[in-house]
Short mmCIF file of C-alpha atoms and ligand atoms in Angstrom, two decimals:
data_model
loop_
_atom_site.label_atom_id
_atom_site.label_comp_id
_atom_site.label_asym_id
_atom_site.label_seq_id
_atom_site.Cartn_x
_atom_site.Cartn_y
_atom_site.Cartn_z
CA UNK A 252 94.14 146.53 72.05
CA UNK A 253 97.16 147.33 74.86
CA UNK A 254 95.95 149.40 77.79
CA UNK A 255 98.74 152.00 79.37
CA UNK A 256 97.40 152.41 82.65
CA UNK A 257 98.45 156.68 83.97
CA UNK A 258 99.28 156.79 87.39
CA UNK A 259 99.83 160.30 87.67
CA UNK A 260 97.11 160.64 89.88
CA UNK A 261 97.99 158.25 92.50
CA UNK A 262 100.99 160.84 92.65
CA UNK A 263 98.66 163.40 92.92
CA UNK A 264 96.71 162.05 96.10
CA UNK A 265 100.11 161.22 97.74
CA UNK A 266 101.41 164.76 97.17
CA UNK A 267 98.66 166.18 98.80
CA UNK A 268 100.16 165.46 102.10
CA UNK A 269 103.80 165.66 101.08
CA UNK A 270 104.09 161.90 102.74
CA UNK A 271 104.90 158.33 100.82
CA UNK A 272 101.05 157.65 100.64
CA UNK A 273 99.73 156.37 98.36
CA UNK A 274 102.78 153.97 96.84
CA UNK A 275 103.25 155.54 93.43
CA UNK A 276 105.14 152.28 92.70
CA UNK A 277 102.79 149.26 94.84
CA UNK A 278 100.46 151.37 92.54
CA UNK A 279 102.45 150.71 89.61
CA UNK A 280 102.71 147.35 90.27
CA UNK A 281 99.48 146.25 91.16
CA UNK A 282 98.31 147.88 87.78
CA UNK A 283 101.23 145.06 86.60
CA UNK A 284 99.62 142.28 87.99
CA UNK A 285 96.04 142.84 86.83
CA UNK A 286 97.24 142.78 82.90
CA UNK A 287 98.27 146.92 82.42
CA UNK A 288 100.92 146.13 79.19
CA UNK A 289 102.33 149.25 80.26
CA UNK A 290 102.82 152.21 82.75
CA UNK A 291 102.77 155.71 81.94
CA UNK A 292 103.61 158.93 83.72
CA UNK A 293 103.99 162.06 82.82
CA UNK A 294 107.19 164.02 84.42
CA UNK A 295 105.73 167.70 84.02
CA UNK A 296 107.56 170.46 84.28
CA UNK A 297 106.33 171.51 87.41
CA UNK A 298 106.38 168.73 88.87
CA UNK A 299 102.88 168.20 90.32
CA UNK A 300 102.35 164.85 90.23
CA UNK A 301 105.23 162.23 89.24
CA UNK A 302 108.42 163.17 90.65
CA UNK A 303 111.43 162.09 89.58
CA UNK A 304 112.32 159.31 91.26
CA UNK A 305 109.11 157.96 91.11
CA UNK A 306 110.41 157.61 87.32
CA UNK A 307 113.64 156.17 88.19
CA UNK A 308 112.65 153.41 90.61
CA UNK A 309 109.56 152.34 87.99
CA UNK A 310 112.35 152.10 85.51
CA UNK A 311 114.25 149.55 87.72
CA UNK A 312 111.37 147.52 88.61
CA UNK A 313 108.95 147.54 86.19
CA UNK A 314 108.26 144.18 84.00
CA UNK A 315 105.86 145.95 81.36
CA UNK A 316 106.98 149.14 79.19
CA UNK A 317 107.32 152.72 80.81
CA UNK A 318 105.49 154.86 78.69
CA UNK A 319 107.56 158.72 79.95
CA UNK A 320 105.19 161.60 79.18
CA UNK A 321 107.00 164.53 78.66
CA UNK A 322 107.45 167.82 76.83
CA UNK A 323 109.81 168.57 74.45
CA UNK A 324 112.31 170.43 76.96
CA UNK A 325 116.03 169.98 76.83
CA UNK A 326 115.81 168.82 80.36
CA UNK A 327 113.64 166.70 79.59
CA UNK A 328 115.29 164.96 76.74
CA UNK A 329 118.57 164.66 79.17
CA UNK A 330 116.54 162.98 82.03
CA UNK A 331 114.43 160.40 79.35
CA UNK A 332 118.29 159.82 77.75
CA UNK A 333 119.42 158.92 81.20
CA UNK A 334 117.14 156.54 82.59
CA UNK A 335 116.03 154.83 78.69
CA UNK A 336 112.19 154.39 79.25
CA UNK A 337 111.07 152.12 76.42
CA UNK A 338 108.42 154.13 75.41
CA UNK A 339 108.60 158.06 75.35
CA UNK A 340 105.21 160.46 74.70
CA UNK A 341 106.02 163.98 73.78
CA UNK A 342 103.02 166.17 74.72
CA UNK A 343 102.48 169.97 74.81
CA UNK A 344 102.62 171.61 78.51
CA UNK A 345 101.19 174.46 79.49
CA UNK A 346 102.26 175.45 83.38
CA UNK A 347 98.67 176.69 84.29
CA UNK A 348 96.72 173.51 82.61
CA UNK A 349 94.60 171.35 84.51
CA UNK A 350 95.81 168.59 82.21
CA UNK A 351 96.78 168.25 79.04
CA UNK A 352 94.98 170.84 76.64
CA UNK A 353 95.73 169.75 73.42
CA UNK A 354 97.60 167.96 71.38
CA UNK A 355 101.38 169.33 70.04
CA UNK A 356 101.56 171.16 66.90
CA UNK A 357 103.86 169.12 65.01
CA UNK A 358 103.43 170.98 61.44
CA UNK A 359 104.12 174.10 63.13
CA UNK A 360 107.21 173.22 64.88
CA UNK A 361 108.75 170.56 62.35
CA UNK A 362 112.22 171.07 62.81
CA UNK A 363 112.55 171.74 66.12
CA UNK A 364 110.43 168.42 66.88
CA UNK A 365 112.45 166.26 64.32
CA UNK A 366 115.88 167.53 66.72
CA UNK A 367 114.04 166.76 69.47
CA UNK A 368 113.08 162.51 68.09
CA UNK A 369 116.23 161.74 66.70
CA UNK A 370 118.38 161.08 69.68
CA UNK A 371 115.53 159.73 71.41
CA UNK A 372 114.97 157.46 68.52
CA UNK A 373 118.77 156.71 67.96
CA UNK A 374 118.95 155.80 72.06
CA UNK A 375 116.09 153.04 71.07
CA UNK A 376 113.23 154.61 72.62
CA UNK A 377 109.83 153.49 70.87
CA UNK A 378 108.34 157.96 70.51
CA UNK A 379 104.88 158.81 69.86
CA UNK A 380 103.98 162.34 69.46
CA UNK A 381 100.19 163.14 71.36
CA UNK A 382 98.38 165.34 68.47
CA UNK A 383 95.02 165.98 67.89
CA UNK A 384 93.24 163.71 64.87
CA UNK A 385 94.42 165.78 61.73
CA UNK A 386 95.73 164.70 58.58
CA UNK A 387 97.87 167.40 58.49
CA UNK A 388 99.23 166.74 62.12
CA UNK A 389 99.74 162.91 61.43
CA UNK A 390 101.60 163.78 57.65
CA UNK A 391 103.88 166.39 60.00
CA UNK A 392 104.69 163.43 62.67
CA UNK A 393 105.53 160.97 60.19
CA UNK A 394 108.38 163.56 58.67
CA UNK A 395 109.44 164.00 62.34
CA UNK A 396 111.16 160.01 62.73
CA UNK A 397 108.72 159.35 65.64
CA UNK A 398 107.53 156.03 64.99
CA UNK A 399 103.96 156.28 66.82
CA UNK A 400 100.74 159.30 67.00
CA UNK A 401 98.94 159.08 70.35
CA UNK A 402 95.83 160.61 69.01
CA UNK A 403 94.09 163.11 71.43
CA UNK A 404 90.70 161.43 72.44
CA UNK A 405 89.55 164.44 74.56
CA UNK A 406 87.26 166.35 71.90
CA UNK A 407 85.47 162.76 71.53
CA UNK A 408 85.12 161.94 75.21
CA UNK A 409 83.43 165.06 75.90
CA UNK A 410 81.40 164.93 72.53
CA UNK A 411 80.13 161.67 73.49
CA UNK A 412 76.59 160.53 73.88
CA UNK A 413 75.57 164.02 72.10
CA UNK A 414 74.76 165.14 68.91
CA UNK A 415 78.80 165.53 67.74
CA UNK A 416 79.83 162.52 69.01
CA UNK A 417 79.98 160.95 65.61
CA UNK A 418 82.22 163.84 63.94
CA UNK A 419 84.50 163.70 66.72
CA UNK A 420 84.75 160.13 66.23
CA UNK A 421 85.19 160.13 62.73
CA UNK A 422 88.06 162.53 62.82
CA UNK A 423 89.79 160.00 65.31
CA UNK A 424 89.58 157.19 62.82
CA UNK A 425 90.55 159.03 59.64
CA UNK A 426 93.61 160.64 61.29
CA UNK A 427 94.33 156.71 62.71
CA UNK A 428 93.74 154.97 59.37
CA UNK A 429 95.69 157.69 57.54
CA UNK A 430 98.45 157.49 60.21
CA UNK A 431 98.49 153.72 59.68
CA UNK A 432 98.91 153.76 55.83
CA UNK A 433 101.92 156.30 56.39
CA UNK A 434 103.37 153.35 58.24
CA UNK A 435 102.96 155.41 61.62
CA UNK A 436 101.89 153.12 65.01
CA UNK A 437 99.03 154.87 66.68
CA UNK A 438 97.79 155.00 69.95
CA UNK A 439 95.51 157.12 71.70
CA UNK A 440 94.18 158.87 74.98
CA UNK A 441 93.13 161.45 77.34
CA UNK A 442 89.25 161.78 78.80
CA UNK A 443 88.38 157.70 77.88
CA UNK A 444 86.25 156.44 80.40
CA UNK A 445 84.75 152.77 81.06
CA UNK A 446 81.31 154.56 79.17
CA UNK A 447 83.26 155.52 76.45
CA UNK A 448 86.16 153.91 75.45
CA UNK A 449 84.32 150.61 73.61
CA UNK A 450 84.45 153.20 70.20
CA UNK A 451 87.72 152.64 69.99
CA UNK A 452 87.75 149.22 68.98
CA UNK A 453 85.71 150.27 66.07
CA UNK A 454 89.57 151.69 65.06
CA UNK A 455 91.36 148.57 64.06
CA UNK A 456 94.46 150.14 63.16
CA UNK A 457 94.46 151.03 67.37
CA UNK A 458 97.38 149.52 69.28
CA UNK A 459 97.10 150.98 72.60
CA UNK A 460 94.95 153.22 74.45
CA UNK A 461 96.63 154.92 77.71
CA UNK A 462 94.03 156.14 80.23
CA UNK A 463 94.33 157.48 83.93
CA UNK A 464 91.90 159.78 85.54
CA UNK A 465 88.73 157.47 85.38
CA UNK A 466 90.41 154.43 86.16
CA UNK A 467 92.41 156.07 89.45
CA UNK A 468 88.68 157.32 90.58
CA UNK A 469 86.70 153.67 89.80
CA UNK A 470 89.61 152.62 91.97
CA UNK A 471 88.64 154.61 94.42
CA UNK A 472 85.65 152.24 95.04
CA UNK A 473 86.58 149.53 93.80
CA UNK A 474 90.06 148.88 94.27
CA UNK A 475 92.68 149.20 91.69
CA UNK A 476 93.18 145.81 90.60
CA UNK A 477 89.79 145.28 89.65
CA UNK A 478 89.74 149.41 88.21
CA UNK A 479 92.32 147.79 85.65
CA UNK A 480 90.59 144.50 84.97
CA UNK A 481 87.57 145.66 83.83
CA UNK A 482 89.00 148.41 81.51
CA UNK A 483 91.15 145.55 80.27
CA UNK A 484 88.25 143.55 79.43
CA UNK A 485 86.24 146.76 77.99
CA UNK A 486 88.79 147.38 75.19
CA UNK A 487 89.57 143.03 74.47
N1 PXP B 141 97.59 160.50 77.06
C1 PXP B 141 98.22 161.68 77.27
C2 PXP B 141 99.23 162.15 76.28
C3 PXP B 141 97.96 162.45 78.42
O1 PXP B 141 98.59 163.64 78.61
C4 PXP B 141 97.03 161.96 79.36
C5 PXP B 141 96.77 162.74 80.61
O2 PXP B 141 97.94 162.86 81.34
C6 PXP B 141 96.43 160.72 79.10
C7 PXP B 141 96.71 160.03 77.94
C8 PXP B 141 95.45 160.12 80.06
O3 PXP B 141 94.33 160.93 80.17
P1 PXP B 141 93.23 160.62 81.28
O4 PXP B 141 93.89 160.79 82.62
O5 PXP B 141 92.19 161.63 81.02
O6 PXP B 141 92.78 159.20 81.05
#
């Protein structure tokens, strides 16, 4: 399985002072080196964390995919047509969220999400729409053109090691494995932690798992590189 390593967080530490500390990109790159098969950021609306150039300069000197989390905004479509991030993630925003609440209602908002993929899709960029494990979700995504689900892992990282830990699971393979026979890619993320995140393999169909918050705070202690590492070697 592919690990997209979120740096969002090293933006938010460097914001907090307004300076240049930490490197959003030395971040970026160190997460290179220790075997992260892609970087993602997400360019919110607001923008609290990632700014825009932080996207622009990873886009120049990144090796591995950039993974652009973003909502489905006409400014945002402009800015991911612009700068051609291999990988785009279309995710619902809410200004007042924490994070990322839940994951886009695709059935509800089929046209307006199948405008929004095309010239994404037609520019070459690899979409994946972040929804929450439904059949009914995953049938709307495929009719969208994306080519890849990022299933919402939140409701199982919080369910897990209690008593509906093994529903929430369930629901995140049936959505994968029914994703996978409509010929959809599917990743998946959001609240995995180093405790957690071994379930996943039991998802064969997985390709890649993009994770930030608990890796940016193991860092903390243990340094980045070796944050990355072991996650790495947690979901081999
Ligand atoms: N995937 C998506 C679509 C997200 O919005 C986020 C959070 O920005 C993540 C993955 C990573 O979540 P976490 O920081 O909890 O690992």
């Amino acid at each position: 399985m592919l690990l997209g390593v979120n740096i969002d967080h090293v933006a938010t530490l460097r914001n907090a002072r307004g300076g240049i500390a930490p490197d959003v990109i030395e971040a970026a790159v160190v997460c290179e080196k220790a075997g992260a098969d892609a970087i993602t950021v997400h360019l919110r609306e607001d923008r609290r964390h990632i700014k825009d150039a932080d996207v622009e300069e990873l886009k120049k000197i990144l090796y591995v995919r950039l993974n652009l989390e973003m909502a489905a905004t006409e400014e945002m479509q402009k800015i991911a047509l612009r700068l051609l991030p291999e990988n785009c993630c279309i995710v619902p925003e809410k200004r007042q969220e924490l994070t990322t609440e839940g994951g886009l209602d695709v059935a509800g908002q089929l046209d307006k999400l199948t405008a929004f993929v095309k010239p994404l899709v037609d520019a070459g960029i690899v979409v994946s729409l972040f929804i929450d494990p439904s059949r009914e979700q995953v049938a709307a995504a495929e009719k969208t053109g994306a080519q890849y689900i990022e299933l919402h892992t939140g409701r199982y990282s919080e369910a897990f090691g209690t008593p509906t830990e093994e529903a929430e699971f369930q629901k995140l393979k049936d959505a994968a494995d029914y994703a996978s026979i409509l010929g959809l890619g599917v990743n998946a993320g959001h609240g995995l932690t180093y405790e957690n995140v071994h379930r996943m393999k039991e998802i064969q169909c997985l390709n890649e798992l993009n994770i930030g918050h608990n890796i940016i705070a193991k860092a903390l202690f243990d340094g980045l590189d070796i944050a990355v590492k072991e996650m790495k070697e947690l979901i081999k």
